[in-house]
mmCIF file of N, CA and C in Angstrom:
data_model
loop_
_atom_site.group_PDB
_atom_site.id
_atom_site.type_symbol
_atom_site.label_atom_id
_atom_site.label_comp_id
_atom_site.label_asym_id
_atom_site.label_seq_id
_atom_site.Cartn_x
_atom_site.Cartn_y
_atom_site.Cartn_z
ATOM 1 N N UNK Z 1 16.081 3.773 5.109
ATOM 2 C CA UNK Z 1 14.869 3.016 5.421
ATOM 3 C C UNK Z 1 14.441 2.192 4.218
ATOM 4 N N UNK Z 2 14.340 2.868 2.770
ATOM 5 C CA UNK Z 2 14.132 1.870 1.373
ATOM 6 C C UNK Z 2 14.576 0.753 1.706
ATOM 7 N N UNK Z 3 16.529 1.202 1.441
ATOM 8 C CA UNK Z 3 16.984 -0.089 1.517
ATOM 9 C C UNK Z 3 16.771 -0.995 2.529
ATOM 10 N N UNK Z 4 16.738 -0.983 3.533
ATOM 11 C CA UNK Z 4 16.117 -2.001 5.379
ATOM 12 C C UNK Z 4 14.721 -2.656 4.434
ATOM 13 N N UNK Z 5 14.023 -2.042 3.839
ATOM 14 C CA UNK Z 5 12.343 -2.653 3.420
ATOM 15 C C UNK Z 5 13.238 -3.527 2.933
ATOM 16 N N UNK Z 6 13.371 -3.085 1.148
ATOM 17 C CA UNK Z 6 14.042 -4.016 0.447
ATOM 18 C C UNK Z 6 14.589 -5.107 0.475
ATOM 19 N N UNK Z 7 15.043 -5.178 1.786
ATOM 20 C CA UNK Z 7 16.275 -6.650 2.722
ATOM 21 C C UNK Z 7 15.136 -7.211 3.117
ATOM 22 N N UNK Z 8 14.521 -6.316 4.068
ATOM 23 C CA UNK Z 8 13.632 -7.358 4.502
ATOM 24 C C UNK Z 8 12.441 -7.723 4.143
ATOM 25 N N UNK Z 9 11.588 -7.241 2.321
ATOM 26 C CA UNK Z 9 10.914 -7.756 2.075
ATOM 27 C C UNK Z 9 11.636 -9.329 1.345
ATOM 28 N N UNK Z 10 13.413 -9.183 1.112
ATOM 29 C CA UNK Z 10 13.542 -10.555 0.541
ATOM 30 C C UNK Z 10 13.588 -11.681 1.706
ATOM 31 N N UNK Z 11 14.004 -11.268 2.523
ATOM 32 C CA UNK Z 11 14.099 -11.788 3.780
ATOM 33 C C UNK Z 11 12.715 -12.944 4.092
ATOM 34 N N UNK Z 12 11.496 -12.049 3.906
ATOM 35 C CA UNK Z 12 10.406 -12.482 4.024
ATOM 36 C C UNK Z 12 9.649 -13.376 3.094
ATOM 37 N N UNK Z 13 10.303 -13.100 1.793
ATOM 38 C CA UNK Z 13 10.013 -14.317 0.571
ATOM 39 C C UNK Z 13 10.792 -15.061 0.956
ATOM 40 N N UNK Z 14 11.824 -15.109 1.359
ATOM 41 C CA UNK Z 14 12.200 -16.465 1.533
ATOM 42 C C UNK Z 14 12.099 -17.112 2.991
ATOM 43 N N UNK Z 15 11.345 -16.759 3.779
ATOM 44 C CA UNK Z 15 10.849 -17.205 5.002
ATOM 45 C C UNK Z 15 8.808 -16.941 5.095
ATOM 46 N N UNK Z 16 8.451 -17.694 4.146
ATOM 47 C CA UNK Z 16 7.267 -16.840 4.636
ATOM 48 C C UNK Z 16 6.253 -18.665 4.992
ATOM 49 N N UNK Z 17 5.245 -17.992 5.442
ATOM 50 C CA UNK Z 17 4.536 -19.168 6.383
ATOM 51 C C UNK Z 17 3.548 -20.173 5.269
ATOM 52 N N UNK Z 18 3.280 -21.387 5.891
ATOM 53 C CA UNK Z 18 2.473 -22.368 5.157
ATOM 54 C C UNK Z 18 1.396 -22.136 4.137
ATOM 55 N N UNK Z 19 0.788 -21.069 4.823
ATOM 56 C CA UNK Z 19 -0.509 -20.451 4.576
ATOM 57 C C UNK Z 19 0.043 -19.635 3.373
ATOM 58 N N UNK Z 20 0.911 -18.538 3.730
ATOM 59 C CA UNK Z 20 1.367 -17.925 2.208
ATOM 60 C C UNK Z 20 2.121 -18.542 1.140
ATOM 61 N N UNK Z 21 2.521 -19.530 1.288
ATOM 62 C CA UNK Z 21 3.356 -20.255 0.542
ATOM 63 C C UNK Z 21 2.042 -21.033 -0.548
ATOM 64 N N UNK Z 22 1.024 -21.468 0.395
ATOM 65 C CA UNK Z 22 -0.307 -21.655 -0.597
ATOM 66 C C UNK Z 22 -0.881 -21.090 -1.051
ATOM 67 N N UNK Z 23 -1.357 -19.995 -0.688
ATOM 68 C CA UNK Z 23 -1.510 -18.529 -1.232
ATOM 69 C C UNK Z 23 -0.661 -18.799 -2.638
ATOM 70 N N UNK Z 24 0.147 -18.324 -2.253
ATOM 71 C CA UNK Z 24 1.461 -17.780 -3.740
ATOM 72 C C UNK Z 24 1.179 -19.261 -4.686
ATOM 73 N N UNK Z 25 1.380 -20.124 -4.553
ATOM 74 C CA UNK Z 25 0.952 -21.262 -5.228
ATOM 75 C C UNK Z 25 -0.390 -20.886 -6.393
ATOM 76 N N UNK Z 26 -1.190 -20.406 -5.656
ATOM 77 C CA UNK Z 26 -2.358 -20.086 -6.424
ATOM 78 C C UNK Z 26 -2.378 -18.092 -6.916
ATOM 79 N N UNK Z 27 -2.188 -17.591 -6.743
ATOM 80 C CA UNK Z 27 -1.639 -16.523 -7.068
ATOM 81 C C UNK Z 27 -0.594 -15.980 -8.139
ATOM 82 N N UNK Z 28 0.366 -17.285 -8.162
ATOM 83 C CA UNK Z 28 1.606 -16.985 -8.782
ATOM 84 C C UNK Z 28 1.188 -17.454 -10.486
ATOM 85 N N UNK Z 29 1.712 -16.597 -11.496
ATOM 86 C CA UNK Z 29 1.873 -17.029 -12.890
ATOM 87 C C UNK Z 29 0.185 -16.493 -13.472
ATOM 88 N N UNK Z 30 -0.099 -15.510 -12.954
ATOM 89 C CA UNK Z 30 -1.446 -14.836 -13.523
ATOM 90 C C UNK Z 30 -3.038 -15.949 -13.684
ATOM 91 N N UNK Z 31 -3.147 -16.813 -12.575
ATOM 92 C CA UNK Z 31 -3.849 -17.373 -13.024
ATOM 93 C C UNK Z 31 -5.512 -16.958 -12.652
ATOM 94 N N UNK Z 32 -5.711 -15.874 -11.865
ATOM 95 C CA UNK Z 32 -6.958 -15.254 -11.611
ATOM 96 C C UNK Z 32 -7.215 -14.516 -12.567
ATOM 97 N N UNK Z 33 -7.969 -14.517 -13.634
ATOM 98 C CA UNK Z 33 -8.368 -13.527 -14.081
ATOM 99 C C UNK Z 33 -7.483 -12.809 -15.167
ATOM 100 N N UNK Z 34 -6.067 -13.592 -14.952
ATOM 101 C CA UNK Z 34 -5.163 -12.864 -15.742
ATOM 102 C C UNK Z 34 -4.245 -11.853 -14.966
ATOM 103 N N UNK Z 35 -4.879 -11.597 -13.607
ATOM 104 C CA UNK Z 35 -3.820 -10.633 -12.885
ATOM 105 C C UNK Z 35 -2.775 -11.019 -12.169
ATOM 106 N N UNK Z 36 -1.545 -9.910 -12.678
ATOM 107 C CA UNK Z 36 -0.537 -10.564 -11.919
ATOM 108 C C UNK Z 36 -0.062 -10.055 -10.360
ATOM 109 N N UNK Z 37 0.013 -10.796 -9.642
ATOM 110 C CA UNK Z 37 -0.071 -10.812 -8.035
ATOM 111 C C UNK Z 37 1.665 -10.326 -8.112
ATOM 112 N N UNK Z 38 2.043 -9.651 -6.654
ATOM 113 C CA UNK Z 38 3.566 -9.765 -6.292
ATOM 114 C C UNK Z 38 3.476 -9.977 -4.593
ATOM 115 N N UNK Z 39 4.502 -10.699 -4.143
ATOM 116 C CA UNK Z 39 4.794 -11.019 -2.716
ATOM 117 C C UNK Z 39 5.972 -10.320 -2.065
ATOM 118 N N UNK Z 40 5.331 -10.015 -1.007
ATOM 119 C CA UNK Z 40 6.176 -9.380 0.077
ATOM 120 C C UNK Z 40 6.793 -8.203 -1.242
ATOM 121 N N UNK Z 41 5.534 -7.158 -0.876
ATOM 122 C CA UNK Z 41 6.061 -6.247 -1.930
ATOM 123 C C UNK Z 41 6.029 -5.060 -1.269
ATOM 124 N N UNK Z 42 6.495 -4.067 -0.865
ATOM 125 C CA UNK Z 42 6.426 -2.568 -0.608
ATOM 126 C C UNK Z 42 5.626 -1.508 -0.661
ATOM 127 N N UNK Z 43 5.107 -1.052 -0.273
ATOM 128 C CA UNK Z 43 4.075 -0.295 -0.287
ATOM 129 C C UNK Z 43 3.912 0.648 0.904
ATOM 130 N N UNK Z 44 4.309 2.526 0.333
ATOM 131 C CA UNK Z 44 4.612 3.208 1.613
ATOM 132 C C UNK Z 44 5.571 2.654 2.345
ATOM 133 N N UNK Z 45 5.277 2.413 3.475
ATOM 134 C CA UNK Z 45 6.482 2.258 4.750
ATOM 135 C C UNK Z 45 6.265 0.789 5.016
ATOM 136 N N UNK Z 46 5.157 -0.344 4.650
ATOM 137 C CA UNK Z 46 4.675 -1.400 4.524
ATOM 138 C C UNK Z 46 4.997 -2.196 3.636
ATOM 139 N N UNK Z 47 4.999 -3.241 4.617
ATOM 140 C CA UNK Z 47 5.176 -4.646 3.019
ATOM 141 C C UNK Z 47 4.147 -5.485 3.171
ATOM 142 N N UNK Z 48 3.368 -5.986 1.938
ATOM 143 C CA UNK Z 48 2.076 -6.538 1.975
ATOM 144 C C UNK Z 48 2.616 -7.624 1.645
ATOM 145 N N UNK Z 49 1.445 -8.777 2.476
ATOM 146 C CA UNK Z 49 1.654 -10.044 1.777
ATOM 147 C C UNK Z 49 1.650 -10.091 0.384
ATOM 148 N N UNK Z 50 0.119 -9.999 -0.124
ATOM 149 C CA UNK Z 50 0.262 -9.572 -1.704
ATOM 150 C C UNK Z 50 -0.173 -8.226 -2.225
ATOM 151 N N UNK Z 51 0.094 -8.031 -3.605
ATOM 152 C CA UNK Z 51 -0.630 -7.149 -4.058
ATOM 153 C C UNK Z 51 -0.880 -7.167 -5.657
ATOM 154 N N UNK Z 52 -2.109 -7.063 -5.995
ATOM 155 C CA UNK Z 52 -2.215 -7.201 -7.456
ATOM 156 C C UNK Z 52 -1.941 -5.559 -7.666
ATOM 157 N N UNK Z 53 -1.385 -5.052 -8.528
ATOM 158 C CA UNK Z 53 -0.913 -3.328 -8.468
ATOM 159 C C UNK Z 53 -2.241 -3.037 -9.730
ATOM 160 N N UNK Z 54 -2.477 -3.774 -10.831
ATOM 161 C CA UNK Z 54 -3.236 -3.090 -11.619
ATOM 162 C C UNK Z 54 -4.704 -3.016 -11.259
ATOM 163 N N UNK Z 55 -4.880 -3.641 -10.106
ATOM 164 C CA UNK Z 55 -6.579 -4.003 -9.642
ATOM 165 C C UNK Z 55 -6.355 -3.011 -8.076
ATOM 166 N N UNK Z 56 -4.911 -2.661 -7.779
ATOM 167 C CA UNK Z 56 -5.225 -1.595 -6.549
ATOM 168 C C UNK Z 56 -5.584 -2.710 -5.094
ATOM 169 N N UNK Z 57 -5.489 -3.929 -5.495
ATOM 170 C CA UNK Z 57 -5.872 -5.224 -4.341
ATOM 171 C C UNK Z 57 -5.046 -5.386 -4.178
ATOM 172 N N UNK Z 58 -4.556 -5.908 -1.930
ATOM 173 C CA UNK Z 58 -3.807 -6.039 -1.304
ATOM 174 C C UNK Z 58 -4.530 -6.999 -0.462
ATOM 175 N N UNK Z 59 -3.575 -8.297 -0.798
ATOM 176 C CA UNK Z 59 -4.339 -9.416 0.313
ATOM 177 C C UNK Z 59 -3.319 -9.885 1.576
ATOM 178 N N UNK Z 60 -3.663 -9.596 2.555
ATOM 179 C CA UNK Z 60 -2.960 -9.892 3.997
ATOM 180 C C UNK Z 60 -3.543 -11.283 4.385
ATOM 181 N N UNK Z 61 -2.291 -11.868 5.291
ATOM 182 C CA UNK Z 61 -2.958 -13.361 5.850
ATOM 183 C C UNK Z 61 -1.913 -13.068 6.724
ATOM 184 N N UNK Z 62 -3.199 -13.338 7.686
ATOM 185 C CA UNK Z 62 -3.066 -13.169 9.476
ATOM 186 C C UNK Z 62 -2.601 -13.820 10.301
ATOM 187 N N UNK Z 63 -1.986 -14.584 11.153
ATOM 188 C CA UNK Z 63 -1.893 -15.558 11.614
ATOM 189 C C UNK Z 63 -2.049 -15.556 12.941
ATOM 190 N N UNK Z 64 -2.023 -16.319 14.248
ATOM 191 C CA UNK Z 64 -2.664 -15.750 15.282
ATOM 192 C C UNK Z 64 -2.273 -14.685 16.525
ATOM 193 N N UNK Z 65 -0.891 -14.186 15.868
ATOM 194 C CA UNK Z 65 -0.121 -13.061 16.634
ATOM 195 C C UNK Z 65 -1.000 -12.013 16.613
ATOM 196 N N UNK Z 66 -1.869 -11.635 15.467
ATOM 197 C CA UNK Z 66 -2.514 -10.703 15.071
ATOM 198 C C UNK Z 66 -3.946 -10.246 15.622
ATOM 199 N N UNK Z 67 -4.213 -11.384 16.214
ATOM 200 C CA UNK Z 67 -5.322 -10.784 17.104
ATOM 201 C C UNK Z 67 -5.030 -10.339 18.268
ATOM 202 N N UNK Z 68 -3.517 -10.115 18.414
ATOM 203 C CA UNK Z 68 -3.234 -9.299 20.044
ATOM 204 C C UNK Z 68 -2.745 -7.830 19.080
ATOM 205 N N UNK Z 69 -3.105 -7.802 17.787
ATOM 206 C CA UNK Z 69 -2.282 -6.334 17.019
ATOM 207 C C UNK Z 69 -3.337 -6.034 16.328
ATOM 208 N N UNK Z 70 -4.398 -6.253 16.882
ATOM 209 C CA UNK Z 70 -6.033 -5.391 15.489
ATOM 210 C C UNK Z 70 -5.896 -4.182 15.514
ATOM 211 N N UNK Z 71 -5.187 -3.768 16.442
ATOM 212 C CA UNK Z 71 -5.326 -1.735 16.098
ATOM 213 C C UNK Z 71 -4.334 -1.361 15.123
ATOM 214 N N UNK Z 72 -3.374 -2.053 15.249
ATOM 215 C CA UNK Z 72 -2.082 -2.008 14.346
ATOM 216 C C UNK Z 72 -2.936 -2.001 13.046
ATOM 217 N N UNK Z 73 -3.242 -3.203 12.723
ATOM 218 C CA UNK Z 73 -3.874 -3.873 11.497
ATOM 219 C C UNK Z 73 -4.883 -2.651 11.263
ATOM 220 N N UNK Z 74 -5.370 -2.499 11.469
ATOM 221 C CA UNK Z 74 -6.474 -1.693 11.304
ATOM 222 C C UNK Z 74 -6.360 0.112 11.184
ATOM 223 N N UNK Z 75 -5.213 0.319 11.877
ATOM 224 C CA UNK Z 75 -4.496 1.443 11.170
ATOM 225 C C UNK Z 75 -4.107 1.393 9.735
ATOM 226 N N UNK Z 76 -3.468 0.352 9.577
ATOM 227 C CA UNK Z 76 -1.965 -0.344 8.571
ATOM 228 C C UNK Z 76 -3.237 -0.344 7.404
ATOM 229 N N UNK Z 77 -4.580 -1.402 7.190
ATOM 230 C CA UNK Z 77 -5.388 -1.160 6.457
ATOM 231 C C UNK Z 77 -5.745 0.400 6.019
ATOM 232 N N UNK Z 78 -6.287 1.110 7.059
ATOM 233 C CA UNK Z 78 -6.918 2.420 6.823
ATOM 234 C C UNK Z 78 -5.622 3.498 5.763
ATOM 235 N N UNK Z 79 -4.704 3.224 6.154
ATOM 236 C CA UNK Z 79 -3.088 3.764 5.933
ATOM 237 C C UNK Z 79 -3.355 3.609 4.111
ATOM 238 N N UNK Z 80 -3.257 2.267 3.698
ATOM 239 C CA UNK Z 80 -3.307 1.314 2.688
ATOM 240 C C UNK Z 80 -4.668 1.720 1.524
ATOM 241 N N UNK Z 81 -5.542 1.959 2.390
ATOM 242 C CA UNK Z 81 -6.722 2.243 1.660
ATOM 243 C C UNK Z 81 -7.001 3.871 1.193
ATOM 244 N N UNK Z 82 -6.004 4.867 1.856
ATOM 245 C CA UNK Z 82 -5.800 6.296 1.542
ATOM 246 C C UNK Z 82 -5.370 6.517 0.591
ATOM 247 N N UNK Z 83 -3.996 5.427 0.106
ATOM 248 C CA UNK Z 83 -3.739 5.323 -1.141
ATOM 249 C C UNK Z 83 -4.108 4.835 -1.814
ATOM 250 N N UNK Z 84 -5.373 4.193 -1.815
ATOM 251 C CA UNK Z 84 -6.205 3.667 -2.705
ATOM 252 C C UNK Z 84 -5.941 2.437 -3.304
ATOM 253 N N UNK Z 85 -5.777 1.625 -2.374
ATOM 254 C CA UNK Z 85 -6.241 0.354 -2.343
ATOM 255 C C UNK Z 85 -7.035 -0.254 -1.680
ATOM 256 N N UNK Z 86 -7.865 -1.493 -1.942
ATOM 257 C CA UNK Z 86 -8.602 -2.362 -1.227
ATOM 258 C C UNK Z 86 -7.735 -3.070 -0.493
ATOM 259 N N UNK Z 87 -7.837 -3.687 0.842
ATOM 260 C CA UNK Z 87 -7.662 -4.445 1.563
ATOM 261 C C UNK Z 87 -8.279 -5.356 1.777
ATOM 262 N N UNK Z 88 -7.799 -6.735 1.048
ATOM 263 C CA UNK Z 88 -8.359 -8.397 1.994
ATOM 264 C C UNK Z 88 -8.033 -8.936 2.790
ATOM 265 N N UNK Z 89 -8.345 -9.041 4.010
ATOM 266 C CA UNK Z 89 -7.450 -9.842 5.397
ATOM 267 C C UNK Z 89 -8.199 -11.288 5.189
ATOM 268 N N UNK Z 90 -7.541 -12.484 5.546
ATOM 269 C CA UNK Z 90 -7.886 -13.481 5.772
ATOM 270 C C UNK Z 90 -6.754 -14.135 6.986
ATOM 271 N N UNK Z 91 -7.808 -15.460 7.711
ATOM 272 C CA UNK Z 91 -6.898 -15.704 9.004
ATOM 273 C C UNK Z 91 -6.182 -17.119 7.881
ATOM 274 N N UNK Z 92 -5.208 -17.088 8.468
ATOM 275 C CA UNK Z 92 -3.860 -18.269 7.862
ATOM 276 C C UNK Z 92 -4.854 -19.689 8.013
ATOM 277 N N UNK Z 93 -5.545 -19.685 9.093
ATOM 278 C CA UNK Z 93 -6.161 -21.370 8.782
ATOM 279 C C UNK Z 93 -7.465 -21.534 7.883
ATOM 280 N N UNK Z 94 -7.939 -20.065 7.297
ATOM 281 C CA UNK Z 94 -8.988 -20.385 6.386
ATOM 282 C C UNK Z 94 -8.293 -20.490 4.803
ATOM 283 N N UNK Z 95 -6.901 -19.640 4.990
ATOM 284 C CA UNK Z 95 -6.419 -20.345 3.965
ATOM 285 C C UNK Z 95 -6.407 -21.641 3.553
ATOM 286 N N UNK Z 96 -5.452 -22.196 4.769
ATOM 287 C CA UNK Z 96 -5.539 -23.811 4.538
ATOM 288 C C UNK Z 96 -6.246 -24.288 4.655
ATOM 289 N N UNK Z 97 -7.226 -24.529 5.408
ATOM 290 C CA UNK Z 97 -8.764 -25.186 5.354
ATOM 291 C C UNK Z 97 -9.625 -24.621 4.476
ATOM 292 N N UNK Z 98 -9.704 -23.431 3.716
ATOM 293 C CA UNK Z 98 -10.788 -22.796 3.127
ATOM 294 C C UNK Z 98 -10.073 -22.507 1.646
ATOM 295 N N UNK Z 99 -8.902 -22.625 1.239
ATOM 296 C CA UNK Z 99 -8.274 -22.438 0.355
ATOM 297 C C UNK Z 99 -9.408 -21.851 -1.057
ATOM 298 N N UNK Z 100 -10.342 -22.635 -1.767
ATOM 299 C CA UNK Z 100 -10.804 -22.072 -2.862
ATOM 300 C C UNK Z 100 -12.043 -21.178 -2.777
ATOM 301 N N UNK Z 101 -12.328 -20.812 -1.184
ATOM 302 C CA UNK Z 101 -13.570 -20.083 -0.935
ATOM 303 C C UNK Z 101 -12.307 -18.631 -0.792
ATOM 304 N N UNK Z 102 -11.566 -18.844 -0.304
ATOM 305 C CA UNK Z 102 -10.687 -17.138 -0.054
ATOM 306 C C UNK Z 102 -10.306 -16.676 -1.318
ATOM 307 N N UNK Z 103 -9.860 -18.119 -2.363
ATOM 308 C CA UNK Z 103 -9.656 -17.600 -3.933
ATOM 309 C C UNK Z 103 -10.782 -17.010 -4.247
ATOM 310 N N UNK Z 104 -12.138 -17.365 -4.392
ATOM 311 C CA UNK Z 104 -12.804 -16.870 -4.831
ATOM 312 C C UNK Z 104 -13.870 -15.693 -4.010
ATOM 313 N N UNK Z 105 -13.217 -15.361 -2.823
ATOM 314 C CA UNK Z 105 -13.628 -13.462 -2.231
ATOM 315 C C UNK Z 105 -12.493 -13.289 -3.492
ATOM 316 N N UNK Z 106 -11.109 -13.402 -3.389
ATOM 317 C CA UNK Z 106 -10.334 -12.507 -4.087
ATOM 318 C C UNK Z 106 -10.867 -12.215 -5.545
ATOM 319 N N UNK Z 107 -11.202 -13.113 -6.157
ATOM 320 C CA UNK Z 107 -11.766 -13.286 -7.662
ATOM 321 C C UNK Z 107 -13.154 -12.359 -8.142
ATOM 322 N N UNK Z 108 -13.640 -12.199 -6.578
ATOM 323 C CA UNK Z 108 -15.080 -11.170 -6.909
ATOM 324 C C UNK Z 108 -14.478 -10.244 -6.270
ATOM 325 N N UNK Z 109 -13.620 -9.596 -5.897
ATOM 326 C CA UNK Z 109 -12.785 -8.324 -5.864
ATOM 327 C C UNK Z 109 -12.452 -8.085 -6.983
ATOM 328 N N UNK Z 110 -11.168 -8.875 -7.994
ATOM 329 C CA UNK Z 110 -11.099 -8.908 -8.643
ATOM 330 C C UNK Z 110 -12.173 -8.475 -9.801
ATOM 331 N N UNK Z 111 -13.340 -8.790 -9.801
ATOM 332 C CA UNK Z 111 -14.115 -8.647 -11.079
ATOM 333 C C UNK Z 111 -14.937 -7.374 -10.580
ATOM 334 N N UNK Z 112 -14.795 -6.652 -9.522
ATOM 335 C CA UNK Z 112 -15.786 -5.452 -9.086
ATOM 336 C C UNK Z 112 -14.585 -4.239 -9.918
ATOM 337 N N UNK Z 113 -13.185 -4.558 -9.978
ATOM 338 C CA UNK Z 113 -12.497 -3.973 -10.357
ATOM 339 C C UNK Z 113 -12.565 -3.077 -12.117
ATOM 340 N N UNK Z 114 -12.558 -2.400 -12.149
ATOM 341 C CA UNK Z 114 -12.537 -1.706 -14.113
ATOM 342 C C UNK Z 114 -11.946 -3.035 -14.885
ATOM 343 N N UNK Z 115 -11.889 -3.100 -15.710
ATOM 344 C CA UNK Z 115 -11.686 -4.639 -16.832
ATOM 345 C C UNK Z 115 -9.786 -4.443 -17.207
ATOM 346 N N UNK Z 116 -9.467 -5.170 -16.785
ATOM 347 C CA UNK Z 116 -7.958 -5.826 -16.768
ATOM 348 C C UNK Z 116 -7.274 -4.945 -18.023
ATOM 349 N N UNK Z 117 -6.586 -4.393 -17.708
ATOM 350 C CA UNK Z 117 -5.924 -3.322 -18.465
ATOM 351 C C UNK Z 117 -4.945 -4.095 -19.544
ATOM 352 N N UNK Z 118 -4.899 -5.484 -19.357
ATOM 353 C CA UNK Z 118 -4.305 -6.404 -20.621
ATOM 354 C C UNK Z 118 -4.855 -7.445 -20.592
ATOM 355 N N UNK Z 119 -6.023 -7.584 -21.480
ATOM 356 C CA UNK Z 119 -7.129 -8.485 -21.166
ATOM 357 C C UNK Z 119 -6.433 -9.644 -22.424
ATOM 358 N N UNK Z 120 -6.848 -11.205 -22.308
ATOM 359 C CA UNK Z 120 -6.389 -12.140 -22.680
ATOM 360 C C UNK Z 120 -7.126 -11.700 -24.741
ATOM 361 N N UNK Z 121 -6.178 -11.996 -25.827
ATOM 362 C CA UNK Z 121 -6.522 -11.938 -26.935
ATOM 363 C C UNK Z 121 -8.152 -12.627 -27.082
ATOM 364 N N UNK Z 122 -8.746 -12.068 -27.906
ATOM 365 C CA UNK Z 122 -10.198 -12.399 -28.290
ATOM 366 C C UNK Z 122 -9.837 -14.695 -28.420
ATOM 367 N N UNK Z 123 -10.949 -15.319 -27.838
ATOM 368 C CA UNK Z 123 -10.990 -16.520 -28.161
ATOM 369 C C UNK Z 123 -10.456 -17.348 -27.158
ATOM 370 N N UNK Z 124 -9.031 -16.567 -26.674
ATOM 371 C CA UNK Z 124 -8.064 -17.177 -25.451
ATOM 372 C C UNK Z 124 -8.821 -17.302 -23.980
ATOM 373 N N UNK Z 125 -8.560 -18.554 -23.242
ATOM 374 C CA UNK Z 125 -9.192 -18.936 -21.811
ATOM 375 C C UNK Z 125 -7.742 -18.646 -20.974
ATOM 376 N N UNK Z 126 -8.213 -18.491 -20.040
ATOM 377 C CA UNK Z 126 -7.170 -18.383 -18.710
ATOM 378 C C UNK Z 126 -6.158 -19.725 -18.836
#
């Protein structure tokens, strides 16, 4: 079963939708805060869209298959959050239409979080 995730979390980076592809754009190369994000990453029996691992944040983007699967989702969250993580769902078109309002829910997640366990040298900006 590892290995099947493994395939098919690469599977999924290299097929993944408009919405995550903008996502990862803004996500990718530590530019929130300094935290570093990973895609289509593993977790339990699950693969999350993202996940920052040192902030315990897992951001999902929905697209509209998913409102015929909210119990799923909503297990899959509850599942996710036992192990102690937060869960962010957002729908795929507020990505693209809403792009720097969803960055910034993630960014005040981000900062509710304990202080960045490799915080930028004294003086240094993002």
């Amino acid at each position: 079963m590892k290995r099947m995730n493994v395939r098919k979390a690469r599977d999924l980076r290299g097929s993944m939708t408009d919405a995550e592809r903008l996502m990862w754009y803004h996500l990718r190369g530590r530019p929130l805060s300094g935290y570093r994000f990973r895609r289509q990453h593993e977790i339990d029996r699950y693969i999350v869209d993202f996940v920052c691992s040192d902030a315990r944040l897992i951001v999902e983007l929905d697209g509209g298959q998913h409102a015929e699967q909210m119990q799923e989702d909503a297990y899959r969250t509850q599942r996710l959050e036992t192990l102690g993580y937060r869960v962010l769902r957002f729908w795929n078109n507020d990505v693209l239409t809403n792009t720097y309002a969803v960055l910034e829910v993630i960014l005040e997640a981000l900062a509710s979080v304990a202080p960045h366990p490799n915080p930028l040298p004294g003086g240094e900006r993002e």
